[in-house]
Amino acid sequence: QLQLQESGPGLVKPSETLSLTCTVSGGSISSTTYYWGWIRQPPGKGLEWIGTLYYSGSTYYNPSLKSRVTISVDASKNQFSLKLRSVTAADTAVYYCARGNYPKYESLDYWGQGTLVTVSS
Amino acid sequence: DIQMTQSPSSLSASVGDRVTITCRASQSISSHLSWYQQKPGRTPKLLIYAASSLQNGVPSRFSGSGSGTDFTLTISSLQPEDFATYYCQQSYSAPFTFGPGTKIDIK
């Protein structure tokens, strides 16, 4: 059974960098059948797509966050990571990592449990 | 970006009711539409992909339809565990945007 687990600090100061890692178990992050994504959800609000990591190692970022986001992969550890720079209170959210399934029209079929990141001094 | 809208934003319903939620895309997305269920404090769960295909393990009372710009999610007979927020999402063009959600609560 595939599992995804987010990890990282739950509190980040304004203007600093938010760093999260998603560890994938029960499947390979290098499979060509899937892609990997980061999604966030501010408290009480809806879901926002942050960015995508493809099996080739290429990435796509939401234009609204592109100048501040980097997604990278460590295939040897079956992990991928998110860095969001220059954070503000508006970046406070539950951050999810998820798997996108190409045969299922790129839907997100597995999600991590999510981790709340609060931006505050 | 493709904008997704949902209606209604919330609804009250009773156990056993038939419920329909609508999702509309700002441009054609073919059948690249998924539906997710999210309960409070929980992770979103995939219900429907490709507009009408039921994800493994999802009860058959859930169904989806539509193509192009207009889509619906129908729950044929609402069960107590179905009270949640439902999101649509397009995967036709990045960024894969979500609708704002429809919250179903108990009447």
Coordinates of C-alpha atoms in Angstrom, one line a residue:
Chain A
Q1 CA 0.0 0.0 0.0
L2 CA 1.4 3.3 -1.1
Q3 CA 2.0 5.9 1.7
L4 CA 3.1 9.5 1.6
Q5 CA 4.3 11.3 4.7
E6 CA 5.1 15.0 4.9
S7 CA 7.7 16.2 7.4
G8 CA 9.2 19.5 8.3
P9 CA 9.0 22.4 10.7
G10 CA 5.5 23.4 11.8
L11 CA 6.5 27.0 12.5
V12 CA 8.4 29.3 10.2
K13 CA 9.2 33.0 10.7
P14 CA 8.1 35.6 8.2
S15 CA 10.6 36.2 5.4
E16 CA 12.2 32.9 6.0
T17 CA 12.0 29.7 3.9
L18 CA 9.5 26.9 4.4
S19 CA 11.0 23.5 3.8
L20 CA 9.0 20.3 3.7
T21 CA 9.9 16.7 2.6
C22 CA 7.5 14.0 1.4
T23 CA 8.7 10.5 1.9
V24 CA 7.0 7.9 -0.3
S25 CA 6.8 4.3 0.8
G26 CA 5.3 1.2 -0.9
G27 CA 6.1 2.4 -4.4
S28 CA 8.9 4.1 -6.4
I29 CA 9.0 7.8 -6.9
S30 CA 10.7 7.1 -10.3
S31 CA 7.8 5.3 -11.9
T32 CA 6.8 6.8 -15.3
T33 CA 3.1 6.1 -14.5
Y34 CA 2.9 8.8 -11.9
Y35 CA 3.8 12.4 -11.0
W36 CA 4.1 14.0 -7.6
G37 CA 2.6 17.2 -6.4
W38 CA 2.3 19.7 -3.5
I39 CA -1.0 21.2 -2.6
R40 CA -1.9 23.5 0.2
Q41 CA -5.0 24.5 2.1
P42 CA -5.2 27.6 4.3
P43 CA -7.2 27.1 7.5
G44 CA -10.9 27.0 6.6
K45 CA -10.3 27.5 2.9
G46 CA -10.0 25.6 -0.3
L47 CA -7.2 23.7 -2.0
E48 CA -4.4 25.4 -4.0
W49 CA -2.0 23.6 -6.4
I50 CA 1.6 24.6 -5.6
G51 CA 3.6 22.5 -8.1
T52 CA 4.4 19.3 -9.7
L53 CA 7.4 17.0 -10.1
Y54 CA 7.5 14.7 -13.1
Y55 CA 9.4 11.4 -13.4
S56 CA 11.9 13.0 -15.7
G57 CA 12.9 15.3 -12.8
S58 CA 11.3 18.4 -14.5
T59 CA 9.0 20.6 -12.5
Y60 CA 6.0 22.8 -13.0
Y61 CA 5.1 25.6 -10.6
N62 CA 1.8 27.5 -10.1
P63 CA 2.5 30.9 -11.7
S64 CA 1.1 32.6 -8.6
L65 CA 4.0 31.1 -6.5
K66 CA 6.6 30.4 -9.2
S67 CA 9.1 33.1 -8.1
R68 CA 9.3 31.6 -4.6
V69 CA 8.9 27.8 -5.1
T70 CA 11.4 25.1 -5.7
I71 CA 10.5 21.4 -5.8
S72 CA 13.3 18.8 -5.9
V73 CA 13.7 15.1 -5.7
D74 CA 16.0 12.6 -4.0
A75 CA 15.3 9.4 -5.7
S76 CA 17.8 7.5 -3.6
K77 CA 15.6 8.2 -0.6
N78 CA 12.3 8.0 -2.5
Q79 CA 11.6 11.6 -1.3
F80 CA 10.7 14.9 -2.9
S81 CA 10.8 18.3 -1.3
L82 CA 9.2 21.7 -1.3
K83 CA 10.9 25.0 -0.6
L84 CA 8.9 28.2 -0.4
R85 CA 10.9 31.4 0.1
S86 CA 10.1 34.7 1.7
V87 CA 7.0 33.4 3.5
T88 CA 4.3 35.6 5.0
A89 CA 1.2 34.9 7.1
A90 CA -0.7 34.2 3.9
D91 CA 1.4 31.1 3.5
T92 CA 0.0 29.6 6.7
A93 CA -1.7 26.4 5.6
V94 CA -1.9 22.6 5.7
Y95 CA 0.6 21.4 3.1
Y96 CA -0.1 18.1 1.4
C97 CA 2.0 16.0 -0.9
A98 CA 0.1 13.7 -3.3
R99 CA 0.6 11.3 -6.2
G100 CA -0.8 12.0 -9.6
N101 CA -1.9 9.1 -11.7
Y102 CA -1.6 9.4 -15.5
P103 CA -3.9 6.5 -16.4
K104 CA -6.5 8.1 -14.2
Y105 CA -6.5 11.3 -16.1
E106 CA -3.8 12.7 -13.8
S107 CA -6.1 12.6 -10.7
L108 CA -4.5 12.7 -7.2
D109 CA -5.1 9.2 -5.9
Y110 CA -2.9 9.1 -2.9
W111 CA -2.3 11.9 -0.4
G112 CA -0.2 12.4 2.6
Q113 CA -1.9 13.2 5.9
G114 CA -0.9 16.9 5.6
T115 CA 1.2 19.0 7.8
L116 CA 0.2 22.4 9.2
V117 CA 2.8 25.1 8.7
T118 CA 2.2 28.4 10.6
V119 CA 4.1 31.5 9.6
S120 CA 4.6 33.7 12.6
S121 CA 7.3 35.5 14.5
Chain B
D1 CA -5.3 29.5 -15.5
I2 CA -8.6 27.6 -15.9
Q3 CA -11.1 28.8 -13.3
M4 CA -13.4 26.2 -11.6
T5 CA -16.7 27.2 -10.0
Q6 CA -19.0 25.0 -8.0
S7 CA -22.6 25.3 -7.0
P8 CA -24.1 25.4 -4.5
S9 CA -21.3 26.5 -2.1
S10 CA -23.2 24.6 0.6
L11 CA -26.4 22.6 1.1
S12 CA -28.3 21.0 3.8
A13 CA -29.7 17.5 3.2
S14 CA -31.1 14.5 5.0
V15 CA -30.0 10.9 5.0
G16 CA -31.5 9.2 2.0
D17 CA -31.7 12.3 -0.1
R18 CA -30.4 12.4 -3.7
V19 CA -27.8 15.2 -3.9
T20 CA -26.3 16.8 -7.0
I21 CA -23.4 19.2 -7.1
T22 CA -22.4 21.2 -10.2
C23 CA -18.9 22.1 -11.3
R24 CA -18.1 24.4 -14.2
A25 CA -14.8 25.1 -16.0
S26 CA -13.9 28.5 -17.6
Q27 CA -12.9 26.6 -20.8
S28 CA -13.3 23.2 -22.1
I29 CA -11.4 20.5 -20.2
S30 CA -12.7 17.5 -22.1
S31 CA -13.2 14.8 -19.4
H32 CA -10.2 15.8 -17.3
L33 CA -12.2 16.3 -14.1
S34 CA -11.9 14.7 -10.7
W35 CA -14.0 14.9 -7.6
Y36 CA -12.7 14.7 -4.0
Q37 CA -14.3 14.3 -0.7
Q38 CA -12.8 16.0 2.4
K39 CA -14.0 15.5 5.9
P40 CA -13.0 18.0 8.7
G41 CA -9.4 17.5 9.7
R42 CA -8.9 14.8 7.1
T43 CA -7.1 14.4 3.8
P44 CA -9.0 14.8 0.5
K45 CA -10.1 11.5 -0.9
L46 CA -10.4 10.8 -4.7
L47 CA -14.0 9.7 -5.6
I48 CA -14.3 10.2 -9.3
Y49 CA -11.7 10.6 -12.1
A50 CA -12.1 11.2 -15.8
A51 CA -15.4 12.9 -15.0
S52 CA -17.3 9.6 -14.5
S53 CA -15.0 6.8 -13.5
L54 CA -15.4 5.6 -9.9
Q55 CA -12.2 5.3 -7.9
N56 CA -11.5 1.8 -6.4
G57 CA -13.4 1.3 -3.2
V58 CA -15.8 4.2 -3.6
P59 CA -19.4 3.3 -3.0
S60 CA -21.6 3.1 -6.1
R61 CA -24.0 5.7 -4.8
F62 CA -21.4 8.2 -6.0
S63 CA -21.5 9.0 -9.7
G64 CA -20.1 11.7 -12.0
S65 CA -21.1 13.0 -15.4
G66 CA -20.3 15.7 -17.9
S67 CA -17.7 16.8 -20.4
G68 CA -16.4 20.0 -21.8
T69 CA -17.2 22.7 -19.3
D70 CA -20.1 21.4 -17.2
F71 CA -19.9 18.5 -14.7
T72 CA -22.0 17.0 -11.9
L73 CA -21.4 14.8 -8.9
T74 CA -24.4 12.9 -7.7
I75 CA -24.9 11.0 -4.5
S76 CA -28.0 8.8 -5.1
S77 CA -28.8 8.2 -1.4
L78 CA -27.0 10.3 1.1
Q79 CA -25.4 8.4 4.0
P80 CA -24.3 9.7 7.4
E81 CA -20.6 9.3 6.4
D82 CA -21.2 11.5 3.2
F83 CA -21.5 14.8 5.1
A84 CA -18.3 16.5 4.0
T85 CA -16.9 19.1 1.6
Y86 CA -16.6 18.1 -2.1
Y87 CA -14.1 19.6 -4.5
C88 CA -13.8 19.3 -8.2
Q89 CA -10.4 19.6 -9.9
Q90 CA -9.4 20.0 -13.6
S91 CA -6.3 18.2 -14.8
Y92 CA -6.5 19.4 -18.4
S93 CA -4.1 22.3 -18.1
A94 CA -1.5 23.2 -15.5
P95 CA -1.9 24.5 -12.9
F96 CA -4.5 21.8 -12.0
T97 CA -7.0 24.1 -10.3
F98 CA -9.6 23.1 -7.8
G99 CA -13.1 24.4 -7.4
P100 CA -14.0 26.3 -4.2
G101 CA -15.8 23.4 -2.7
T102 CA -19.4 22.4 -1.8
K103 CA -20.1 21.6 1.9
I104 CA -22.9 19.2 2.6
D105 CA -24.3 19.3 6.1
I106 CA -27.1 17.7 7.9
K107 CA -30.6 19.2 7.6

